[in-house]
């Protein structure tokens, strides 16, 4: 761990035995072990909290390709003299974006542009929408370092 060899460990053990005595040495070892265990537990909890809040271990969502919109078959009425051809065509589909250009997760501290990749990871129930950057900042949100939302002056 610290590149300490057997001889160095032996010298440290003898010095600890002389300083603390044979009665206190096992108790000192237990105290150090407990402290290391508590430190490891606290660091694991911190890591889990950060990973949960940032969704680091979540797999990227698989975006299914949209099937190519095929025009619906047109129904043609036989053309007679004076008859008009009535054909029905499909209306093109247009993706509707929400009116608010900024979005944040209610339990997070960052807000994003609506087209940021992180917005797709926020569940719809936990989203908070904002019309202006100032509105998001008033509620305590900070700008996303990925999309860096801003408003033109």
GROMACS .gro file of N, CA and C in nm:
model
  459
    1UNK      N    1   0.082  -0.119   0.000
    1UNK     CA    2   0.000   0.000   0.000
    1UNK      C    3   0.087   0.126   0.000
    2UNK      N    4   0.174   0.141   0.098
    2UNK     CA    5   0.263   0.256   0.103
    2UNK      C    6   0.405   0.217   0.067
    3UNK      N    7   0.420   0.101   0.005
    3UNK     CA    8   0.552   0.049  -0.033
    3UNK      C    9   0.641   0.033   0.090
    4UNK      N   10   0.583  -0.025   0.197
    4UNK     CA   11   0.657  -0.052   0.320
    4UNK      C   12   0.692  -0.200   0.322
    5UNK      N   13   0.816  -0.228   0.341
    5UNK     CA   14   0.862  -0.368   0.344
    5UNK      C   15   0.844  -0.430   0.482
    6UNK      N   16   0.885  -0.557   0.494
    6UNK     CA   17   0.871  -0.630   0.619
    6UNK      C   18   0.956  -0.567   0.730
    7UNK      N   19   1.077  -0.525   0.697
    7UNK     CA   20   1.166  -0.468   0.799
    7UNK      C   21   1.108  -0.338   0.855
    8UNK      N   22   1.053  -0.253   0.768
    8UNK     CA   23   0.995  -0.128   0.815
    8UNK      C   24   0.874  -0.155   0.905
    9UNK      N   25   0.792  -0.255   0.866
    9UNK     CA   26   0.676  -0.290   0.949
    9UNK      C   27   0.722  -0.340   1.086
   10UNK      N   28   0.827  -0.419   1.090
   10UNK     CA   29   0.879  -0.472   1.215
   10UNK      C   30   0.927  -0.358   1.306
   11UNK      N   31   0.997  -0.260   1.251
   11UNK     CA   32   1.046  -0.146   1.328
   11UNK      C   33   0.927  -0.065   1.383
   12UNK      N   34   0.825  -0.042   1.300
   12UNK     CA   35   0.708   0.033   1.345
   12UNK      C   36   0.636  -0.043   1.456
   13UNK      N   37   0.624  -0.175   1.444
   13UNK     CA   38   0.559  -0.257   1.547
   13UNK      C   39   0.634  -0.252   1.678
   14UNK      N   40   0.767  -0.261   1.674
   14UNK     CA   41   0.847  -0.256   1.797
   14UNK      C   42   0.834  -0.119   1.862
   15UNK      N   43   0.837  -0.011   1.782
   15UNK     CA   44   0.822   0.123   1.839
   15UNK      C   45   0.683   0.141   1.902
   16UNK      N   46   0.579   0.090   1.837
   16UNK     CA   47   0.444   0.100   1.893
   16UNK      C   48   0.435   0.021   2.022
   17UNK      N   49   0.499  -0.096   2.028
   17UNK     CA   50   0.499  -0.178   2.150
   17UNK      C   51   0.568  -0.104   2.264
   18UNK      N   52   0.678  -0.036   2.233
   18UNK     CA   53   0.751   0.038   2.337
   18UNK      C   54   0.672   0.161   2.383
   19UNK      N   55   0.608   0.231   2.291
   19UNK     CA   56   0.538   0.354   2.326
   19UNK      C   57   0.407   0.326   2.399
   20UNK      N   58   0.326   0.234   2.348
   20UNK     CA   59   0.193   0.211   2.404
   20UNK      C   60   0.189   0.096   2.504
   21UNK      N   61   0.284   0.006   2.499
   21UNK     CA   62   0.286  -0.106   2.593
   21UNK      C   63   0.202  -0.222   2.542
   22UNK      N   64   0.225  -0.342   2.598
   22UNK     CA   65   0.154  -0.460   2.550
   22UNK      C   66   0.006  -0.461   2.586
   23UNK      N   67  -0.036  -0.386   2.687
   23UNK     CA   68  -0.177  -0.385   2.726
   23UNK      C   69  -0.263  -0.296   2.635
   24UNK      N   70  -0.208  -0.186   2.590
   24UNK     CA   71  -0.284  -0.090   2.510
   24UNK      C   72  -0.275  -0.119   2.360
   25UNK      N   73  -0.179  -0.198   2.316
   25UNK     CA   74  -0.158  -0.221   2.172
   25UNK      C   75  -0.278  -0.289   2.105
   26UNK      N   76  -0.339  -0.396   2.163
   26UNK     CA   77  -0.458  -0.454   2.099
   26UNK      C   78  -0.577  -0.357   2.093
   27UNK      N   79  -0.594  -0.277   2.198
   27UNK     CA   80  -0.702  -0.179   2.199
   27UNK      C   81  -0.679  -0.072   2.092
   28UNK      N   82  -0.556  -0.030   2.075
   28UNK     CA   83  -0.521   0.068   1.972
   28UNK      C   84  -0.547   0.012   1.832
   29UNK      N   85  -0.515  -0.115   1.812
   29UNK     CA   86  -0.541  -0.180   1.683
   29UNK      C   87  -0.690  -0.186   1.652
   30UNK      N   88  -0.772  -0.217   1.754
   30UNK     CA   89  -0.917  -0.219   1.734
   30UNK      C   90  -0.971  -0.081   1.700
   31UNK      N   91  -0.921   0.021   1.768
   31UNK     CA   92  -0.966   0.158   1.741
   31UNK      C   93  -0.931   0.200   1.598
   32UNK      N   94  -0.813   0.168   1.553
   32UNK     CA   95  -0.772   0.202   1.416
   32UNK      C   96  -0.858   0.126   1.315
   33UNK      N   97  -0.884  -0.002   1.344
   33UNK     CA   98  -0.969  -0.081   1.255
   33UNK      C   99  -1.110  -0.025   1.244
   34UNK      N  100  -1.169   0.015   1.359
   34UNK     CA  101  -1.303   0.075   1.356
   34UNK      C  102  -1.304   0.206   1.278
   35UNK      N  103  -1.200   0.288   1.299
   35UNK     CA  104  -1.194   0.416   1.229
   35UNK      C  105  -1.184   0.394   1.078
   36UNK      N  106  -1.103   0.298   1.034
   36UNK     CA  107  -1.091   0.270   0.892
   36UNK      C  108  -1.222   0.216   0.835
   37UNK      N  109  -1.291   0.130   0.912
   37UNK     CA  110  -1.419   0.075   0.867
   37UNK      C  111  -1.523   0.186   0.851
   38UNK      N  112  -1.529   0.277   0.948
   38UNK     CA  113  -1.623   0.390   0.940
   38UNK      C  114  -1.590   0.481   0.822
   39UNK      N  115  -1.462   0.505   0.801
   39UNK     CA  116  -1.421   0.589   0.687
   39UNK      C  117  -1.460   0.524   0.555
   40UNK      N  118  -1.439   0.394   0.543
   40UNK     CA  119  -1.475   0.323   0.420
   40UNK      C  120  -1.626   0.326   0.399
   41UNK      N  121  -1.704   0.307   0.507
   41UNK     CA  122  -1.849   0.309   0.495
   41UNK      C  123  -1.897   0.448   0.452
   42UNK      N  124  -1.841   0.553   0.511
   42UNK     CA  125  -1.880   0.690   0.475
   42UNK      C  126  -1.845   0.721   0.330
   43UNK      N  127  -1.727   0.677   0.285
   43UNK     CA  128  -1.688   0.705   0.146
   43UNK      C  129  -1.776   0.626   0.049
   44UNK      N  130  -1.816   0.504   0.084
   44UNK     CA  131  -1.906   0.427  -0.003
   44UNK      C  132  -2.044   0.493  -0.011
   45UNK      N  133  -2.095   0.543   0.102
   45UNK     CA  134  -2.224   0.612   0.101
   45UNK      C  135  -2.218   0.740   0.018
   46UNK      N  136  -2.108   0.813   0.031
   46UNK     CA  137  -2.091   0.936  -0.047
   46UNK      C  138  -2.086   0.905  -0.196
   47UNK      N  139  -2.011   0.802  -0.232
   47UNK     CA  140  -2.000   0.763  -0.373
   47UNK      C  141  -2.137   0.721  -0.428
   48UNK      N  142  -2.212   0.644  -0.350
   48UNK     CA  143  -2.345   0.600  -0.394
   48UNK      C  144  -2.439   0.719  -0.411
   49UNK      N  145  -2.431   0.817  -0.322
   49UNK     CA  146  -2.515   0.936  -0.333
   49UNK      C  147  -2.483   1.014  -0.459
   50UNK      N  148  -2.355   1.034  -0.485
   50UNK     CA  149  -2.314   1.108  -0.604
   50UNK      C  150  -2.356   1.034  -0.730
   51UNK      N  151  -2.335   0.904  -0.735
   51UNK     CA  152  -2.372   0.827  -0.853
   51UNK      C  153  -2.523   0.827  -0.874
   52UNK      N  154  -2.600   0.824  -0.765
   52UNK     CA  155  -2.745   0.827  -0.777
   52UNK      C  156  -2.792   0.961  -0.830
   53UNK      N  157  -2.736   1.070  -0.777
   53UNK     CA  158  -2.780   1.203  -0.819
   53UNK      C  159  -2.736   1.237  -0.960
   54UNK      N  160  -2.623   1.189  -1.003
   54UNK     CA  161  -2.575   1.219  -1.137
   54UNK      C  162  -2.609   1.111  -1.238
   55UNK      N  163  -2.669   1.002  -1.194
   55UNK     CA  164  -2.707   0.890  -1.282
   55UNK      C  165  -2.586   0.841  -1.361
   56UNK      N  166  -2.472   0.827  -1.295
   56UNK     CA  167  -2.350   0.786  -1.364
   56UNK      C  168  -2.358   0.642  -1.411
   57UNK      N  169  -2.414   0.554  -1.329
   57UNK     CA  170  -2.415   0.413  -1.365
   57UNK      C  171  -2.537   0.372  -1.446
   58UNK      N  172  -2.628   0.465  -1.472
   58UNK     CA  173  -2.744   0.431  -1.554
   58UNK      C  174  -2.701   0.414  -1.699
   59UNK      N  175  -2.751   0.312  -1.764
   59UNK     CA  176  -2.716   0.298  -1.906
   59UNK      C  177  -2.783   0.408  -1.987
   60UNK      N  178  -2.720   0.445  -2.096
   60UNK     CA  179  -2.780   0.545  -2.183
   60UNK      C  180  -2.908   0.489  -2.241
   61UNK      N  181  -3.011   0.571  -2.250
   61UNK     CA  182  -3.137   0.520  -2.304
   61UNK      C  183  -3.121   0.485  -2.451
   62UNK      N  184  -3.183   0.375  -2.488
   62UNK     CA  185  -3.178   0.331  -2.627
   62UNK      C  186  -3.291   0.401  -2.700
   63UNK      N  187  -3.253   0.477  -2.798
   63UNK     CA  188  -3.352   0.551  -2.874
   63UNK      C  189  -3.391   0.467  -2.994
   64UNK      N  190  -3.517   0.429  -2.998
   64UNK     CA  191  -3.565   0.346  -3.108
   64UNK      C  192  -3.579   0.432  -3.232
   65UNK      N  193  -3.529   0.386  -3.343
   65UNK     CA  194  -3.542   0.465  -3.465
   65UNK      C  195  -3.689   0.472  -3.505
   66UNK      N  196  -3.730   0.590  -3.546
   66UNK     CA  197  -3.868   0.607  -3.590
   66UNK      C  198  -3.884   0.542  -3.726
   67UNK      N  199  -3.988   0.463  -3.743
   67UNK     CA  200  -4.007   0.402  -3.875
   67UNK      C  201  -4.034   0.512  -3.977
   68UNK      N  202  -3.983   0.491  -4.095
   68UNK     CA  203  -4.002   0.589  -4.201
   68UNK      C  204  -4.151   0.603  -4.226
   69UNK      N  205  -4.197   0.724  -4.225
   69UNK     CA  206  -4.340   0.743  -4.243
   69UNK      C  207  -4.374   0.717  -4.389
   70UNK      N  208  -4.452   0.615  -4.407
   70UNK     CA  209  -4.493   0.578  -4.541
   70UNK      C  210  -4.625   0.649  -4.570
   71UNK      N  211  -4.637   0.703  -4.687
   71UNK     CA  212  -4.763   0.769  -4.717
   71UNK      C  213  -4.874   0.665  -4.722
   72UNK      N  214  -4.988   0.704  -4.672
   72UNK     CA  215  -5.100   0.611  -4.674
   72UNK      C  216  -5.145   0.592  -4.818
   73UNK      N  217  -5.191   0.474  -4.847
   73UNK     CA  218  -5.233   0.452  -4.985
   73UNK      C  219  -5.348   0.545  -5.021
   74UNK      N  220  -5.335   0.600  -5.136
   74UNK     CA  221  -5.438   0.693  -5.180
   74UNK      C  222  -5.552   0.616  -5.245
   75UNK      N  223  -5.670   0.661  -5.216
   75UNK     CA  224  -5.786   0.596  -5.276
   75UNK      C  225  -5.831   0.683  -5.392
   76UNK      N  226  -5.828   0.627  -5.507
   76UNK     CA  227  -5.866   0.704  -5.626
   76UNK      C  228  -6.001   0.656  -5.675
   77UNK      N  229  -6.083   0.749  -5.707
   77UNK     CA  230  -6.213   0.719  -5.763
   77UNK      C  231  -6.195   0.715  -5.915
   78UNK      N  232  -6.254   0.616  -5.978
   78UNK     CA  233  -6.238   0.613  -6.123
   78UNK      C  234  -6.283   0.745  -6.185
   79UNK      N  235  -6.201   0.790  -6.275
   79UNK     CA  236  -6.227   0.920  -6.337
   79UNK      C  237  -6.326   0.901  -6.450
   80UNK      N  238  -6.432   0.972  -6.435
   80UNK     CA  239  -6.531   0.974  -6.542
   80UNK      C  240  -6.530   1.115  -6.599
   81UNK      N  241  -6.595   1.134  -6.700
   81UNK     CA  242  -6.598   1.267  -6.757
   81UNK      C  243  -6.668   1.360  -6.660
   82UNK      N  244  -6.597   1.463  -6.618
   82UNK     CA  245  -6.654   1.559  -6.526
   82UNK      C  246  -6.634   1.521  -6.380
   83UNK      N  247  -6.579   1.402  -6.351
   83UNK     CA  248  -6.559   1.361  -6.212
   83UNK      C  249  -6.425   1.414  -6.164
   84UNK      N  250  -6.411   1.437  -6.033
   84UNK     CA  251  -6.289   1.490  -5.974
   84UNK      C  252  -6.218   1.377  -5.900
   85UNK      N  253  -6.082   1.373  -5.911
   85UNK     CA  254  -6.001   1.271  -5.842
   85UNK      C  255  -5.985   1.314  -5.696
   86UNK      N  256  -6.035   1.235  -5.603
   86UNK     CA  257  -6.021   1.264  -5.460
   86UNK      C  258  -5.921   1.165  -5.401
   87UNK      N  259  -5.811   1.216  -5.358
   87UNK     CA  260  -5.711   1.129  -5.297
   87UNK      C  261  -5.679   1.183  -5.158
   88UNK      N  262  -5.656   1.090  -5.066
   88UNK     CA  263  -5.630   1.125  -4.927
   88UNK      C  264  -5.482   1.103  -4.901
   89UNK      N  265  -5.414   1.204  -4.851
   89UNK     CA  266  -5.272   1.191  -4.819
   89UNK      C  267  -5.254   1.208  -4.669
   90UNK      N  268  -5.149   1.144  -4.614
   90UNK     CA  269  -5.123   1.153  -4.470
   90UNK      C  270  -5.060   1.287  -4.437
   91UNK      N  271  -5.098   1.342  -4.323
   91UNK     CA  272  -5.039   1.468  -4.278
   91UNK      C  273  -4.903   1.438  -4.217
   92UNK      N  274  -4.804   1.521  -4.244
   92UNK     CA  275  -4.671   1.495  -4.187
   92UNK      C  276  -4.674   1.512  -4.035
   93UNK      N  277  -4.600   1.426  -3.966
   93UNK     CA  278  -4.595   1.434  -3.820
   93UNK      C  279  -4.485   1.530  -3.781
   94UNK      N  280  -4.516   1.617  -3.684
   94UNK     CA  281  -4.421   1.716  -3.638
   94UNK      C  282  -4.402   1.695  -3.489
   95UNK      N  283  -4.276   1.688  -3.444
   95UNK     CA  284  -4.248   1.671  -3.302
   95UNK      C  285  -4.278   1.802  -3.230
   96UNK      N  286  -4.354   1.794  -3.123
   96UNK     CA  287  -4.391   1.913  -3.048
   96UNK      C  288  -4.301   1.921  -2.926
   97UNK      N  289  -4.231   2.032  -2.912
   97UNK     CA  290  -4.145   2.053  -2.797
   97UNK      C  291  -4.222   2.131  -2.692
   98UNK      N  292  -4.188   2.114  -2.564
   98UNK     CA  293  -4.258   2.192  -2.462
   98UNK      C  294  -4.228   2.340  -2.480
   99UNK      N  295  -4.320   2.424  -2.435
   99UNK     CA  296  -4.304   2.567  -2.451
   99UNK      C  297  -4.189   2.625  -2.370
  100UNK      N  298  -4.153   2.561  -2.261
  100UNK     CA  299  -4.047   2.613  -2.177
  100UNK      C  300  -3.911   2.567  -2.230
  101UNK      N  301  -3.817   2.658  -2.249
  101UNK     CA  302  -3.688   2.619  -2.306
  101UNK      C  303  -3.590   2.561  -2.205
  102UNK      N  304  -3.621   2.564  -2.075
  102UNK     CA  305  -3.529   2.515  -1.973
  102UNK      C  306  -3.599   2.414  -1.885
  103UNK      N  307  -3.523   2.315  -1.838
  103UNK     CA  308  -3.581   2.206  -1.761
  103UNK      C  309  -3.484   2.166  -1.651
  104UNK      N  310  -3.536   2.120  -1.537
  104UNK     CA  311  -3.452   2.073  -1.426
  104UNK      C  312  -3.523   1.959  -1.355
  105UNK      N  313  -3.445   1.878  -1.285
  105UNK     CA  314  -3.502   1.775  -1.200
  105UNK      C  315  -3.528   1.838  -1.064
  106UNK      N  316  -3.645   1.812  -1.005
  106UNK     CA  317  -3.683   1.879  -0.881
  106UNK      C  318  -3.585   1.851  -0.767
  107UNK      N  319  -3.525   1.732  -0.763
  107UNK     CA  320  -3.435   1.698  -0.653
  107UNK      C  321  -3.289   1.728  -0.685
  108UNK      N  322  -3.262   1.787  -0.800
  108UNK     CA  323  -3.126   1.817  -0.842
  108UNK      C  324  -3.096   1.964  -0.817
  109UNK      N  325  -2.975   2.006  -0.852
  109UNK     CA  326  -2.941   2.146  -0.839
  109UNK      C  327  -2.906   2.209  -0.973
  110UNK      N  328  -2.912   2.133  -1.082
  110UNK     CA  329  -2.877   2.183  -1.214
  110UNK      C  330  -3.000   2.198  -1.302
  111UNK      N  331  -2.999   2.301  -1.389
  111UNK     CA  332  -3.103   2.310  -1.491
  111UNK      C  333  -3.038   2.307  -1.627
  112UNK      N  334  -3.115   2.261  -1.726
  112UNK     CA  335  -3.063   2.233  -1.860
  112UNK      C  336  -3.149   2.300  -1.965
  113UNK      N  337  -3.094   2.311  -2.086
  113UNK     CA  338  -3.176   2.346  -2.201
  113UNK      C  339  -3.264   2.226  -2.232
  114UNK      N  340  -3.379   2.248  -2.293
  114UNK     CA  341  -3.470   2.137  -2.321
  114UNK      C  342  -3.412   2.036  -2.418
  115UNK      N  343  -3.312   2.076  -2.499
  115UNK     CA  344  -3.253   1.983  -2.594
  115UNK      C  345  -3.125   1.918  -2.542
  116UNK      N  346  -3.092   1.938  -2.413
  116UNK     CA  347  -2.973   1.877  -2.354
  116UNK      C  348  -2.995   1.726  -2.339
  117UNK      N  349  -2.889   1.648  -2.353
  117UNK     CA  350  -2.899   1.503  -2.342
  117UNK      C  351  -2.939   1.459  -2.202
  118UNK      N  352  -2.908   1.538  -2.100
  118UNK     CA  353  -2.941   1.499  -1.963
  118UNK      C  354  -3.091   1.508  -1.935
  119UNK      N  355  -3.164   1.589  -2.012
  119UNK     CA  356  -3.308   1.603  -1.990
  119UNK      C  357  -3.379   1.471  -2.016
  120UNK      N  358  -3.330   1.393  -2.111
  120UNK     CA  359  -3.392   1.264  -2.142
  120UNK      C  360  -3.384   1.168  -2.023
  121UNK      N  361  -3.289   1.189  -1.933
  121UNK     CA  362  -3.273   1.100  -1.818
  121UNK      C  363  -3.361   1.141  -1.700
  122UNK      N  364  -3.423   1.256  -1.708
  122UNK     CA  365  -3.508   1.303  -1.598
  122UNK      C  366  -3.648   1.246  -1.618
  123UNK      N  367  -3.702   1.174  -1.520
  123UNK     CA  368  -3.840   1.124  -1.533
  123UNK      C  369  -3.938   1.241  -1.547
  124UNK      N  370  -4.040   1.221  -1.625
  124UNK     CA  371  -4.136   1.329  -1.653
  124UNK      C  372  -4.200   1.382  -1.526
  125UNK      N  373  -4.226   1.296  -1.429
  125UNK     CA  374  -4.290   1.338  -1.305
  125UNK      C  375  -4.201   1.429  -1.221
  126UNK      N  376  -4.070   1.420  -1.238
  126UNK     CA  377  -3.976   1.498  -1.157
  126UNK      C  378  -3.925   1.622  -1.229
  127UNK      N  379  -3.978   1.655  -1.345
  127UNK     CA  380  -3.929   1.770  -1.421
  127UNK      C  381  -3.993   1.900  -1.373
  128UNK      N  382  -3.913   2.005  -1.376
  128UNK     CA  383  -3.961   2.140  -1.350
  128UNK      C  384  -3.919   2.224  -1.470
  129UNK      N  385  -4.014   2.295  -1.531
  129UNK     CA  386  -3.987   2.372  -1.650
  129UNK      C  387  -3.977   2.520  -1.616
  130UNK      N  388  -3.889   2.590  -1.688
  130UNK     CA  389  -3.870   2.734  -1.667
  130UNK      C  390  -3.871   2.804  -1.802
  131UNK      N  391  -3.924   2.927  -1.802
  131UNK     CA  392  -3.924   3.005  -1.926
  131UNK      C  393  -3.799   3.090  -1.939
  132UNK      N  394  -3.737   3.125  -1.825
  132UNK     CA  395  -3.620   3.212  -1.829
  132UNK      C  396  -3.511   3.157  -1.736
  133UNK      N  397  -3.387   3.189  -1.769
  133UNK     CA  398  -3.273   3.147  -1.687
  133UNK      C  399  -3.284   3.209  -1.548
  134UNK      N  400  -3.327   3.335  -1.542
  134UNK     CA  401  -3.339   3.402  -1.412
  134UNK      C  402  -3.438   3.330  -1.322
  135UNK      N  403  -3.545   3.278  -1.379
  135UNK     CA  404  -3.646   3.205  -1.301
  135UNK      C  405  -3.586   3.079  -1.241
  136UNK      N  406  -3.503   3.008  -1.316
  136UNK     CA  407  -3.439   2.887  -1.265
  136UNK      C  408  -3.338   2.922  -1.156
  137UNK      N  409  -3.265   3.030  -1.175
  137UNK     CA  410  -3.164   3.070  -1.075
  137UNK      C  411  -3.231   3.118  -0.946
  138UNK      N  412  -3.348   3.181  -0.958
  138UNK     CA  413  -3.421   3.226  -0.838
  138UNK      C  414  -3.460   3.109  -0.750
  139UNK      N  415  -3.487   2.995  -0.813
  139UNK     CA  416  -3.528   2.877  -0.737
  139UNK      C  417  -3.408   2.795  -0.690
  140UNK      N  418  -3.286   2.845  -0.710
  140UNK     CA  419  -3.167   2.781  -0.655
  140UNK      C  420  -3.099   2.684  -0.748
  141UNK      N  421  -3.133   2.682  -0.875
  141UNK     CA  422  -3.069   2.591  -0.969
  141UNK      C  423  -2.947   2.657  -1.031
  142UNK      N  424  -2.846   2.575  -1.062
  142UNK     CA  425  -2.724   2.622  -1.128
  142UNK      C  426  -2.724   2.573  -1.272
  143UNK      N  427  -2.644   2.636  -1.357
  143UNK     CA  428  -2.641   2.598  -1.498
  143UNK      C  429  -2.571   2.465  -1.517
  144UNK      N  430  -2.617   2.390  -1.615
  144UNK     CA  431  -2.559   2.260  -1.648
  144UNK      C  432  -2.422   2.283  -1.713
  145UNK      N  433  -2.318   2.211  -1.669
  145UNK     CA  434  -2.187   2.230  -1.732
  145UNK      C  435  -2.179   2.170  -1.872
  146UNK      N  436  -2.274   2.086  -1.909
  146UNK     CA  437  -2.271   2.024  -2.041
  146UNK      C  438  -2.330   2.117  -2.146
  147UNK      N  439  -2.452   2.166  -2.122
  147UNK     CA  440  -2.520   2.247  -2.223
  147UNK      C  441  -2.507   2.397  -2.197
  148UNK      N  442  -2.466   2.437  -2.079
  148UNK     CA  443  -2.447   2.577  -2.040
  148UNK      C  444  -2.560   2.666  -2.091
  149UNK      N  445  -2.681   2.652  -2.036
  149UNK     CA  446  -2.793   2.732  -2.083
  149UNK      C  447  -2.772   2.882  -2.057
  150UNK      N  448  -2.812   2.962  -2.152
  150UNK     CA  449  -2.802   3.108  -2.140
  150UNK      C  450  -2.914   3.169  -2.223
  151UNK      N  451  -2.940   3.294  -2.198
  151UNK     CA  452  -3.043   3.367  -2.272
  151UNK      C  453  -2.978   3.478  -2.350
  152UNK      N  454  -3.019   3.497  -2.473
  152UNK     CA  455  -2.967   3.613  -2.546
  152UNK      C  456  -3.020   3.742  -2.484
  153UNK      N  457  -2.941   3.844  -2.489
  153UNK     CA  458  -2.978   3.970  -2.423
  153UNK      C  459  -3.087   4.044  -2.496
   0.00000   0.00000   0.00000
